[in-house]
PDB file of C-alpha atoms in Angstrom:
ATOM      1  CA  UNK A   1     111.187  67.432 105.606  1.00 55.00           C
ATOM      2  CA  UNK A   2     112.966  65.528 102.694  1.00 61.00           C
ATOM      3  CA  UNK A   3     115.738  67.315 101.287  1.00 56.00           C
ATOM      4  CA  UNK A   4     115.927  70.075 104.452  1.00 66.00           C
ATOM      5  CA  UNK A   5     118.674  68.324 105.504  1.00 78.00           C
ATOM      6  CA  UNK A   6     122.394  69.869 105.912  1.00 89.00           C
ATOM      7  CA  UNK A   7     123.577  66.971 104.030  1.00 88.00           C
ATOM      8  CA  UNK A   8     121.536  68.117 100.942  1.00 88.00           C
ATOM      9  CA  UNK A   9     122.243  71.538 101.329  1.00 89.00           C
ATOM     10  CA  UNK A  10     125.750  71.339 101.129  1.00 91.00           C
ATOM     11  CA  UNK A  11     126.073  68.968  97.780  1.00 91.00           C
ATOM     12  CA  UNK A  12     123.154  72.501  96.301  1.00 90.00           C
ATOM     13  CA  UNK A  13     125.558  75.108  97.830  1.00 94.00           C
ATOM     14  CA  UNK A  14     128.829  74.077  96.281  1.00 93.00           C
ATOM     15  CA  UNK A  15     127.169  72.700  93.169  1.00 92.00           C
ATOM     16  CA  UNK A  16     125.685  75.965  92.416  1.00 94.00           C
ATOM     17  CA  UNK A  17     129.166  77.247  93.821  1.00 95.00           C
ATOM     18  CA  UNK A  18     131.124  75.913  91.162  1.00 95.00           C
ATOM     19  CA  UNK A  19     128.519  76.850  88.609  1.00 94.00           C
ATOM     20  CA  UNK A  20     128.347  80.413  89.292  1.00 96.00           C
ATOM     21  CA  UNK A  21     133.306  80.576  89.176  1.00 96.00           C
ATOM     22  CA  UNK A  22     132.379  78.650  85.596  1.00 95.00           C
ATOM     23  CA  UNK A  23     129.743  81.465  84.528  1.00 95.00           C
ATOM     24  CA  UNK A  24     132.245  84.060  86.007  1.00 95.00           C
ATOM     25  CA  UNK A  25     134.894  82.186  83.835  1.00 95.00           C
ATOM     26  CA  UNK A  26     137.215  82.351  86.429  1.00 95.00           C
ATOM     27  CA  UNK A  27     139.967  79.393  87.023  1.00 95.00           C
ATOM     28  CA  UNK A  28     139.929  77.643  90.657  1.00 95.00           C
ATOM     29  CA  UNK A  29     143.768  79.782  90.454  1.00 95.00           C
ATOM     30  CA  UNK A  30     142.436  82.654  89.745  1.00 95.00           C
ATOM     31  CA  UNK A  31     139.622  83.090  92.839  1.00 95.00           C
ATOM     32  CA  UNK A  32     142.520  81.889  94.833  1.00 93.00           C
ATOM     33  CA  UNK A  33     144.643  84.850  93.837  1.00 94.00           C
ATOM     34  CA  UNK A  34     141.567  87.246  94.534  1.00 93.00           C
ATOM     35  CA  UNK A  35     140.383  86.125  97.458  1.00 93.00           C
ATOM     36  CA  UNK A  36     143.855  85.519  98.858  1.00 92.00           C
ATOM     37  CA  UNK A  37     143.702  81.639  99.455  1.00 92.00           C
ATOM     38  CA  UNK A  38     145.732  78.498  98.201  1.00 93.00           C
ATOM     39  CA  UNK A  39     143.383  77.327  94.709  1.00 93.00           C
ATOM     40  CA  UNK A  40     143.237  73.942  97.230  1.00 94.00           C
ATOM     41  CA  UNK A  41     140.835  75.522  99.425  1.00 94.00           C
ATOM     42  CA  UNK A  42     138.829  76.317  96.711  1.00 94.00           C
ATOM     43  CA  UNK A  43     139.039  72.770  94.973  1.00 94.00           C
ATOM     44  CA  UNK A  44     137.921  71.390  98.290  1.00 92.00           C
ATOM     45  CA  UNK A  45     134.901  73.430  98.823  1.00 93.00           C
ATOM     46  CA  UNK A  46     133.878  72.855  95.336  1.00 92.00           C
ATOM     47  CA  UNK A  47     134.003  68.886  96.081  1.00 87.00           C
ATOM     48  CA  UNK A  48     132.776  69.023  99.333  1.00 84.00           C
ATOM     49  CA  UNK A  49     135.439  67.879 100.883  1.00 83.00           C
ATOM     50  CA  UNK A  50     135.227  71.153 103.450  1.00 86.00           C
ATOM     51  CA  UNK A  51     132.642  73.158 104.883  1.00 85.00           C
ATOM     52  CA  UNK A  52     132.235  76.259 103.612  1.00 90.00           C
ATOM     53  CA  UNK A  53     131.506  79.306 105.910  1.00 92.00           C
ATOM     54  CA  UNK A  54     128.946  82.022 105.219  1.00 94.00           C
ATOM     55  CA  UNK A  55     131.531  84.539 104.867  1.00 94.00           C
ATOM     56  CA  UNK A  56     133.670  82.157 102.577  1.00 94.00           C
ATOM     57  CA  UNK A  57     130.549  82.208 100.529  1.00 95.00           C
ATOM     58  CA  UNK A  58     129.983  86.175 100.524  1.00 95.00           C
ATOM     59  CA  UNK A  59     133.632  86.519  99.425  1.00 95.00           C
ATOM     60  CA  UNK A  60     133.244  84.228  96.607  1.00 95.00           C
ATOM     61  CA  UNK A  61     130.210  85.483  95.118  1.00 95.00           C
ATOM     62  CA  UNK A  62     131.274  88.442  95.539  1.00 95.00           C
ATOM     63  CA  UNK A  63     134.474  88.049  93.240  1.00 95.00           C
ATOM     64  CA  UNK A  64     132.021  86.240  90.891  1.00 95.00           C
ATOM     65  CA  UNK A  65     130.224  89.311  90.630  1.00 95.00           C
ATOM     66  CA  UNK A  66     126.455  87.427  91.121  1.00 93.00           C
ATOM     67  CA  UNK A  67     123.746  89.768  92.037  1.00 92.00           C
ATOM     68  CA  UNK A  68     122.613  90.400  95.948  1.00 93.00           C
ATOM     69  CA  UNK A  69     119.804  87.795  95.513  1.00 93.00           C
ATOM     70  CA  UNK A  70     121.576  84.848  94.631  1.00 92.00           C
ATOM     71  CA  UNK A  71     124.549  86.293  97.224  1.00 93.00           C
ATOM     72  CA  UNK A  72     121.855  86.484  99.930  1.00 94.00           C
ATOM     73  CA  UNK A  73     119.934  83.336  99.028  1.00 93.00           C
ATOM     74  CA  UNK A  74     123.417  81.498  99.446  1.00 95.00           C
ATOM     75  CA  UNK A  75     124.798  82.462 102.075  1.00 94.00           C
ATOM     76  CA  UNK A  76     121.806  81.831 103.459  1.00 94.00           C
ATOM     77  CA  UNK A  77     122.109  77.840 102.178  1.00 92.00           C
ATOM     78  CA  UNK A  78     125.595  78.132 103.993  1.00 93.00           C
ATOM     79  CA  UNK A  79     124.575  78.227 107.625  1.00 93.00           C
ATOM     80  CA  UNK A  80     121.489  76.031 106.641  1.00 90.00           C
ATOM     81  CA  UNK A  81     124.260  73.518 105.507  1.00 89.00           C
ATOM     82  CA  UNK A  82     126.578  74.235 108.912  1.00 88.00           C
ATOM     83  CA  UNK A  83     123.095  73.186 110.978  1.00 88.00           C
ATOM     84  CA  UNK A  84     123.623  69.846 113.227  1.00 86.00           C
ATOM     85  CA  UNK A  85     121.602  66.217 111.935  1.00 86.00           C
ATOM     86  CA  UNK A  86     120.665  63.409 114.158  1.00 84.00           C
ATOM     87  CA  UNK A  87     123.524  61.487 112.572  1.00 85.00           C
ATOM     88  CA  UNK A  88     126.385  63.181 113.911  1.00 85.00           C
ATOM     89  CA  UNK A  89     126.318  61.599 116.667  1.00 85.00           C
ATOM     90  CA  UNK A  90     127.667  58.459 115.086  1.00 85.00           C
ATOM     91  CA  UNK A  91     129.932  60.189 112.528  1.00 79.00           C
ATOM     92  CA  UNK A  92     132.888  57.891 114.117  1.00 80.00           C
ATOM     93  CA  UNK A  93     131.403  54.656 112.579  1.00 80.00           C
ATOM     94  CA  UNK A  94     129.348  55.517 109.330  1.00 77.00           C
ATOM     95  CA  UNK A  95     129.579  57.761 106.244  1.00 72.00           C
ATOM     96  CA  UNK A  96     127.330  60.950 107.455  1.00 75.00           C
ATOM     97  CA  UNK A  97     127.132  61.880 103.836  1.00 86.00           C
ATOM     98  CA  UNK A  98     124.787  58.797 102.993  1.00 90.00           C
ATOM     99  CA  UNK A  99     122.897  58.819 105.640  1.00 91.00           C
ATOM    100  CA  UNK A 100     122.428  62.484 104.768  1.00 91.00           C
ATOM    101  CA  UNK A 101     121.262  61.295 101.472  1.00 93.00           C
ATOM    102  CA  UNK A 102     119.633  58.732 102.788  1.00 94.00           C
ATOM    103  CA  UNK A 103     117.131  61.078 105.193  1.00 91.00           C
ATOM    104  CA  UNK A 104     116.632  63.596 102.165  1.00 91.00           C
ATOM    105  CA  UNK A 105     115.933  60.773  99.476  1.00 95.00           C
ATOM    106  CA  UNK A 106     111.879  60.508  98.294  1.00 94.00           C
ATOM    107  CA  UNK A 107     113.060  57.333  96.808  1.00 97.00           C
ATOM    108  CA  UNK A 108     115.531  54.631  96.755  1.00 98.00           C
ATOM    109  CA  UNK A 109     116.692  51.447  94.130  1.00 98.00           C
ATOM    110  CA  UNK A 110     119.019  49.426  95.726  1.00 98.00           C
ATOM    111  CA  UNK A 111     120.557  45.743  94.840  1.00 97.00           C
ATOM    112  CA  UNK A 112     121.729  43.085  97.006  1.00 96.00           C
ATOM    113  CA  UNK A 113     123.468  40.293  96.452  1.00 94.00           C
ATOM    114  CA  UNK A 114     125.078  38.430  99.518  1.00 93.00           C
ATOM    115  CA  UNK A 115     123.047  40.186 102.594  1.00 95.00           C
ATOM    116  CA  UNK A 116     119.470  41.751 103.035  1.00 97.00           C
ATOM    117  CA  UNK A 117     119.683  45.711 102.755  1.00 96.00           C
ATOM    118  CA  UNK A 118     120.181  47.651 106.266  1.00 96.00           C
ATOM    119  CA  UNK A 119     116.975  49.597 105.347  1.00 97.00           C
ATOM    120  CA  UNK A 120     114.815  45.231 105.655  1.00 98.00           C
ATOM    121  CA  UNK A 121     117.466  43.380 108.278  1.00 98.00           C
ATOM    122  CA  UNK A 122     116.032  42.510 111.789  1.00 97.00           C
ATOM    123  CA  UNK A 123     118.133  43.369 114.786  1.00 97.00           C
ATOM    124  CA  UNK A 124     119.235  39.949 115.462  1.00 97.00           C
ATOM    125  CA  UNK A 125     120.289  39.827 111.536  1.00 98.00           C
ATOM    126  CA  UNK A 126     122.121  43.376 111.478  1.00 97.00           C
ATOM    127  CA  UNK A 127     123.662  42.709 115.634  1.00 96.00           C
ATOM    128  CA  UNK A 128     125.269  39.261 113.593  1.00 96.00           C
ATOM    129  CA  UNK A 129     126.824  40.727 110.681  1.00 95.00           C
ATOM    130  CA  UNK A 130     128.093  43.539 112.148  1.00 94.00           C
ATOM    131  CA  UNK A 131     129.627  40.928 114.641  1.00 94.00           C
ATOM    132  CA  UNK A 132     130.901  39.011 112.120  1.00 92.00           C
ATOM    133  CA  UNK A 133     132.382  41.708 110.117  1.00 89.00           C
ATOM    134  CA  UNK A 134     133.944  43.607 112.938  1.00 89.00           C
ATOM    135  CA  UNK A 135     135.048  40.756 115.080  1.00 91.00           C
ATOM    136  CA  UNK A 136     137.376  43.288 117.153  1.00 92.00           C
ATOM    137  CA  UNK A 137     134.065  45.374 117.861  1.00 90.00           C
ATOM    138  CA  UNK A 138     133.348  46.406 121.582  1.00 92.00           C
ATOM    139  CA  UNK A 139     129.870  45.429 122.700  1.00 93.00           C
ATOM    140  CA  UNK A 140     128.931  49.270 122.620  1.00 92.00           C
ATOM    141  CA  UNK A 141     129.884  50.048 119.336  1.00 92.00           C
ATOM    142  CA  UNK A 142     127.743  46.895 118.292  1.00 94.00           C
ATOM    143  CA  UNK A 143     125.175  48.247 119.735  1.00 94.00           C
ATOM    144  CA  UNK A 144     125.592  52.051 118.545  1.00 94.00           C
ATOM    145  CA  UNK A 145     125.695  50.803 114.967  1.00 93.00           C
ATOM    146  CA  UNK A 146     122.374  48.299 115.496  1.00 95.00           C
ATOM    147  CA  UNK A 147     120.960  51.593 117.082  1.00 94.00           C
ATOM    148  CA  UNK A 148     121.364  53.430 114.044  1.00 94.00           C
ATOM    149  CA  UNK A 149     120.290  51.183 111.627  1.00 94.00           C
ATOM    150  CA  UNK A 150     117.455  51.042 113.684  1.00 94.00           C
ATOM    151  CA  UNK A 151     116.987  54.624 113.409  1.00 93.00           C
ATOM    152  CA  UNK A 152     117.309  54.810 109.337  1.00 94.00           C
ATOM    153  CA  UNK A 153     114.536  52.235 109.355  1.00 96.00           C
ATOM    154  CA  UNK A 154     112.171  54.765 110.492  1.00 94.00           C
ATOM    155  CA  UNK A 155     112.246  56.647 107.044  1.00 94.00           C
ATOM    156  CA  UNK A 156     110.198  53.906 106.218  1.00 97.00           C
ATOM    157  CA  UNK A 157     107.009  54.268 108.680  1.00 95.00           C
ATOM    158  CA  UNK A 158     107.046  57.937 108.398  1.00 91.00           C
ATOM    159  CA  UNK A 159     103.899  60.208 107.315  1.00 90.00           C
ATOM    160  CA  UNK A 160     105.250  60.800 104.182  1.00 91.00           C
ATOM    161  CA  UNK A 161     107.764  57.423 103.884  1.00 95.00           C
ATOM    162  CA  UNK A 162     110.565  56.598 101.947  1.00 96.00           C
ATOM    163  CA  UNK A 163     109.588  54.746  98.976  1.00 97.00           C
ATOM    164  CA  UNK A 164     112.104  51.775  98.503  1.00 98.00           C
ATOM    165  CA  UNK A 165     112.200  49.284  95.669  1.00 98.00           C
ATOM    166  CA  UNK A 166     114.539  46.339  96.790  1.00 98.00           C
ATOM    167  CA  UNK A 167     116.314  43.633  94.724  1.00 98.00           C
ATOM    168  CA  UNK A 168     117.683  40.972  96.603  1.00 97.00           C
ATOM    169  CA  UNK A 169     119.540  38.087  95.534  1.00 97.00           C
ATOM    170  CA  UNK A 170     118.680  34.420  96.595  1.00 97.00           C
ATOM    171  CA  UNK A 171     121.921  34.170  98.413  1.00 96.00           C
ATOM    172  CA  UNK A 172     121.054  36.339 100.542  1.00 97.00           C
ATOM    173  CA  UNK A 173     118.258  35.121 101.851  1.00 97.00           C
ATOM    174  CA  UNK A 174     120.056  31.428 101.915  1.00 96.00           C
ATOM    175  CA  UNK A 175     123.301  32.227 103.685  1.00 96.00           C
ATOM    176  CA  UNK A 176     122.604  31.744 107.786  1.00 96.00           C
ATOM    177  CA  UNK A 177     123.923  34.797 109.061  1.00 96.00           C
ATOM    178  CA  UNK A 178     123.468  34.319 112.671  1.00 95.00           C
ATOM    179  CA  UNK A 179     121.991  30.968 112.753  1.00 96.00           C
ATOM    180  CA  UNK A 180     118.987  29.476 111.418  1.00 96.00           C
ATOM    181  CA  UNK A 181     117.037  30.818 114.020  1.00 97.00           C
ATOM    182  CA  UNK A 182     117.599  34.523 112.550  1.00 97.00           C
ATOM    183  CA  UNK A 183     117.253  33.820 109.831  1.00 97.00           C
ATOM    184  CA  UNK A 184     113.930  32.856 110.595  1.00 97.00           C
ATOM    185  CA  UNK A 185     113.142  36.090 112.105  1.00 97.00           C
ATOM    186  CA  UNK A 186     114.960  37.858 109.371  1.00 98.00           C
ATOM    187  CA  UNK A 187     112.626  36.282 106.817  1.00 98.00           C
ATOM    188  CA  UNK A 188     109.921  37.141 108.811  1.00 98.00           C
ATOM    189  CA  UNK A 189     110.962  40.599 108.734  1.00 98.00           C
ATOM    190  CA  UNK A 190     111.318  40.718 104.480  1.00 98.00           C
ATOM    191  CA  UNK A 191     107.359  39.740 104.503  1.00 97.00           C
ATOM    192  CA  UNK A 192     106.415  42.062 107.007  1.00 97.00           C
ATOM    193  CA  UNK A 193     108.049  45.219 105.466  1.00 97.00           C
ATOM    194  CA  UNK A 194     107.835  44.022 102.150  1.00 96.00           C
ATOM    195  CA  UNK A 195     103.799  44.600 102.801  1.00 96.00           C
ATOM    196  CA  UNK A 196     103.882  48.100 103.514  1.00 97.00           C
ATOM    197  CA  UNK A 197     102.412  49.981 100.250  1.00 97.00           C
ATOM    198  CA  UNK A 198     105.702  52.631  99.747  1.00 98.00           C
ATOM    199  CA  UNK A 199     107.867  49.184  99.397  1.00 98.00           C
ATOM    200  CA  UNK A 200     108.491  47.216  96.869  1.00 98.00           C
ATOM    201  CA  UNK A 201     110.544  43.886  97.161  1.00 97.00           C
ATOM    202  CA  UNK A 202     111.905  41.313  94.637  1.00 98.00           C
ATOM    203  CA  UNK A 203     113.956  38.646  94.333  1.00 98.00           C
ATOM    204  CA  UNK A 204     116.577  37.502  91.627  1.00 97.00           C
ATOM    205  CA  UNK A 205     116.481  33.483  91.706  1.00 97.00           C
ATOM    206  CA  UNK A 206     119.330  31.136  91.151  1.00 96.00           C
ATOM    207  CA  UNK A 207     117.332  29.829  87.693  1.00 94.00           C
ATOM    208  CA  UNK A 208     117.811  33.318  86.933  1.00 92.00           C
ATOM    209  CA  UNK A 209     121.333  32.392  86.194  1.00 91.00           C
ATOM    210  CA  UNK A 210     123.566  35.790  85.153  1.00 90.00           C
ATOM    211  CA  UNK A 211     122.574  39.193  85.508  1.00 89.00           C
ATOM    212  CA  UNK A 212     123.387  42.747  84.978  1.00 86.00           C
ATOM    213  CA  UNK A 213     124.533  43.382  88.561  1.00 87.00           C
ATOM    214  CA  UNK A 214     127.019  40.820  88.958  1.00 88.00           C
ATOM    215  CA  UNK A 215     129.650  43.322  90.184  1.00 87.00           C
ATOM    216  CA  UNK A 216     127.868  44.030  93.130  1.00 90.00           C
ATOM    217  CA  UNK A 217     125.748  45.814  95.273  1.00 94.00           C
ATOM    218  CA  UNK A 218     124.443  49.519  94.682  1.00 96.00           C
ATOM    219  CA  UNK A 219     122.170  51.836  95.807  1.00 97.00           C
ATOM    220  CA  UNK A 220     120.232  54.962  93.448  1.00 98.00           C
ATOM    221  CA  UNK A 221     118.895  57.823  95.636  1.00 97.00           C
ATOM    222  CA  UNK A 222     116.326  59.932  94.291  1.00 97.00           C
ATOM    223  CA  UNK A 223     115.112  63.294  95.708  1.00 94.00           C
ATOM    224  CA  UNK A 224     112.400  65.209  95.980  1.00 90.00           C
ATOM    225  CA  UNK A 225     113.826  68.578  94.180  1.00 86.00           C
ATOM    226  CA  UNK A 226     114.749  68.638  90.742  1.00 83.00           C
ATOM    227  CA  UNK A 227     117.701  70.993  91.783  1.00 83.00           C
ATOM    228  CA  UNK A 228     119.210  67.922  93.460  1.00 90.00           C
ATOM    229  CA  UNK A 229     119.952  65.047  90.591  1.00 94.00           C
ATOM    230  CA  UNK A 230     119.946  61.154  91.227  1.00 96.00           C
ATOM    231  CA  UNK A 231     123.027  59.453  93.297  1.00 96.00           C
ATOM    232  CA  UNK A 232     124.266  56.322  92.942  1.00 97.00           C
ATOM    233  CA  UNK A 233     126.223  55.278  95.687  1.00 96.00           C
ATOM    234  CA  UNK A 234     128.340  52.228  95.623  1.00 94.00           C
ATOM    235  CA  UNK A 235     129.571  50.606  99.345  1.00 82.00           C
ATOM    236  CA  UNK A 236     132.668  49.121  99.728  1.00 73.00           C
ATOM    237  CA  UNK A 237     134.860  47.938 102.546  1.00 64.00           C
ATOM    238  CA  UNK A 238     136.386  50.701 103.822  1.00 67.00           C
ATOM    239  CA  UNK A 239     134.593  53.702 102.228  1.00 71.00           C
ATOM    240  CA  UNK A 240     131.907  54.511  99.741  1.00 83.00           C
ATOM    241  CA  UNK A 241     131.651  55.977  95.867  1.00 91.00           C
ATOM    242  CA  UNK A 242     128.992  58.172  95.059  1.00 92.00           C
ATOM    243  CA  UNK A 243     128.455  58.623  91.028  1.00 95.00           C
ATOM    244  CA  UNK A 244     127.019  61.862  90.124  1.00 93.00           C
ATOM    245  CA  UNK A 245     127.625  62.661  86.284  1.00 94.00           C
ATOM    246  CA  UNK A 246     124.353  62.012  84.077  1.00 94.00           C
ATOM    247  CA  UNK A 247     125.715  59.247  82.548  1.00 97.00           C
ATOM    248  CA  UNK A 248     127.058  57.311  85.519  1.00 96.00           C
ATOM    249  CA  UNK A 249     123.626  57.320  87.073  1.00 97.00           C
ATOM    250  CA  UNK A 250     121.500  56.540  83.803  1.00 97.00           C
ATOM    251  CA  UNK A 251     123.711  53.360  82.989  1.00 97.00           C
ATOM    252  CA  UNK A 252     122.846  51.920  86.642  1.00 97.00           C
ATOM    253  CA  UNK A 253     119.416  53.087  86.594  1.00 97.00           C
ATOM    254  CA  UNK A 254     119.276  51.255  83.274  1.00 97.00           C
ATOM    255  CA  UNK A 255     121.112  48.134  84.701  1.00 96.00           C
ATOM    256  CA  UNK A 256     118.697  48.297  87.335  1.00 97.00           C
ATOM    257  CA  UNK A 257     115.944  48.075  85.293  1.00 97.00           C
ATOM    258  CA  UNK A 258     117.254  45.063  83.643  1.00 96.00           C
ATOM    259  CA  UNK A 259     117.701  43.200  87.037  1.00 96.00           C
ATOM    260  CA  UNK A 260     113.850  43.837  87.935  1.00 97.00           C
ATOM    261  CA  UNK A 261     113.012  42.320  84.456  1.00 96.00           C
ATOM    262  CA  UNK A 262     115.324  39.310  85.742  1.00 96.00           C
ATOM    263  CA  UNK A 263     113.866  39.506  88.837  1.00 97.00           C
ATOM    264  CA  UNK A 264     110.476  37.649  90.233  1.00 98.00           C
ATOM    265  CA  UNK A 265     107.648  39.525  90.522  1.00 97.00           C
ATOM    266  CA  UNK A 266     106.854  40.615  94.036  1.00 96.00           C
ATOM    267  CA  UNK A 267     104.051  37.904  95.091  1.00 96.00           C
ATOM    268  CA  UNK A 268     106.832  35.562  93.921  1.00 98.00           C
ATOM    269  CA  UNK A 269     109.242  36.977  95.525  1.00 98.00           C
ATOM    270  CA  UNK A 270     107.873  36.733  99.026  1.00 98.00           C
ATOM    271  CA  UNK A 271     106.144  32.943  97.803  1.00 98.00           C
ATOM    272  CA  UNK A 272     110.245  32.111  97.778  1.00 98.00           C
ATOM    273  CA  UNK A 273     110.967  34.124 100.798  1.00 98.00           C
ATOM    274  CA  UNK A 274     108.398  31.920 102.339  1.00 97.00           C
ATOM    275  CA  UNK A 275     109.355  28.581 100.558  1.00 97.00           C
ATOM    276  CA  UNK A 276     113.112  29.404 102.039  1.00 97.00           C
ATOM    277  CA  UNK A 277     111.811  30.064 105.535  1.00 97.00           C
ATOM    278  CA  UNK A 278     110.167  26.539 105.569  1.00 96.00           C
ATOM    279  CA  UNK A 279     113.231  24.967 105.304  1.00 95.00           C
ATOM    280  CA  UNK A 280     114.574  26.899 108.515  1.00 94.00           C
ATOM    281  CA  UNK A 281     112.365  25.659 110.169  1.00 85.00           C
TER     282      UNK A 281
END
């Protein structure tokens, strides 16, 4: 079920954590000093740095005098938060906290500029790149990461799907990542998904000369509770940023907007896609 997921349920839990020490008007120092703990331990669980045990959570709430409900009702989001995902598993070679967010999103804007998203690629596409970006990459991990890109795909062809609006830039779909001949099937694969009804695909042409999203790629996650605000989460190299503050997210859902009005329309879009797949050919 979107937004069941621990991933979710920890950003709630130490949201509402923090909000409850701020209604208690109670310093991170000061719960320290009552609950007998370095103020660091409380900073981390605040910014999810840490897990936070159901006990951990009965001793704060406790000291923030909230009633039995919201005591019970939290804890309870605790060990719902503790629970295992499918995504563990590769914890060792991607950021479990956006796949998390990924699995519990209803929706998702996301910009590209010099590769297809993960959520479009073809295996041959995503098996190249990841070659070509790890170059000191065993043949297993390869494969582990193509598996689970494979496996966030699926949010796509559920029951109840992800609903992704895509903006790709025309590089992308020029540069020959893995040869012409995957490109081909990578092409193939942006006109086959971009069909499905819950996606929505465009592209930003050359002609379309600057744009708003010149600084780089992004992605806005969107969920289905309106206790959970928008993410943006921004990839880089070696780790991701994830913007939560109202105004962070409004200014890139705002420069997104812009970049669809730059963009082609989606029958377009995939008439370029096609156009570009001629040449490959």
């Amino acid at each position: 079920m979107r937004g069941s997921s621990p991933t979710l349920r920890k950003r709630r839990l130490v949201s509402e954590l923090r909000r409850l020490r701020e209604v208690a008007e109670l310093t991170i120092e000061e719960v320290g000093e009552r609950l007998e703990c370095s103020a660091s331990k409380i900073s981390r669980i605040e910014t999810g740095r840490v897990g936070v045990s159901p006990r951990d959570v009965r001793d704060m709430l406790t000291a923030y005098g909230a009633d039995a409900a919201a005591l019970e009702e939290l804890v309870q989001l605790a060990r719902e938060a503790r629970r295992k995902a499918w995504w563990d598993e590769f914890g060792d070679i991607v950021p479990g906290r956006y796949v998390g967010y990924e699995a519990d999103a209803d929706s998702i804007r996301t910009y590209q500029g010099l590769m297809v998203p993960g959520l479009l690629q073809c295996e041959a596409y995503t098996r190249a790149l990841i070659s070509q970006g790890l170059p000191n990459a065993s043949a297993a991990e390869i494969e582990r990461r193509v598996r689970l890109r494979k496996a966030r795909q699926a949010l796509l062809r559920e029951d109840d799907p992800l609903r992704l609006h895509a903006v790709i830039d025309e590089a992308a779909l020029r540069r020959l990542v893995g040869g012409r001949e995957v490109m081909r099937g990578q092409l193939a694969r942006l006109l086959e998904i971009g069909a499905l009804q819950n996606v929505t695909m465009q592209v930003v042409p050359f002609d379309a000369g600057g744009h708003a999203a010149m600084d780089g790629p992004f992605v806005i996650l969107s969920f289905p509770e309106r206790l959970d605000p928008d993410v943006v989460y921004i990839e880089s190299t070696r780790s991701g940023v994830y913007l939560e503050q109202q105004s962070d997210v409004l200014s890139y859902a705002e420069m997104f907007e812009r970049l669809v009005s730059a963009s082609l329309p989606q029958r377009e879009s995939f008439a370029l896609i096609t156009e570009v797949a001629r040449t490959l050919a």
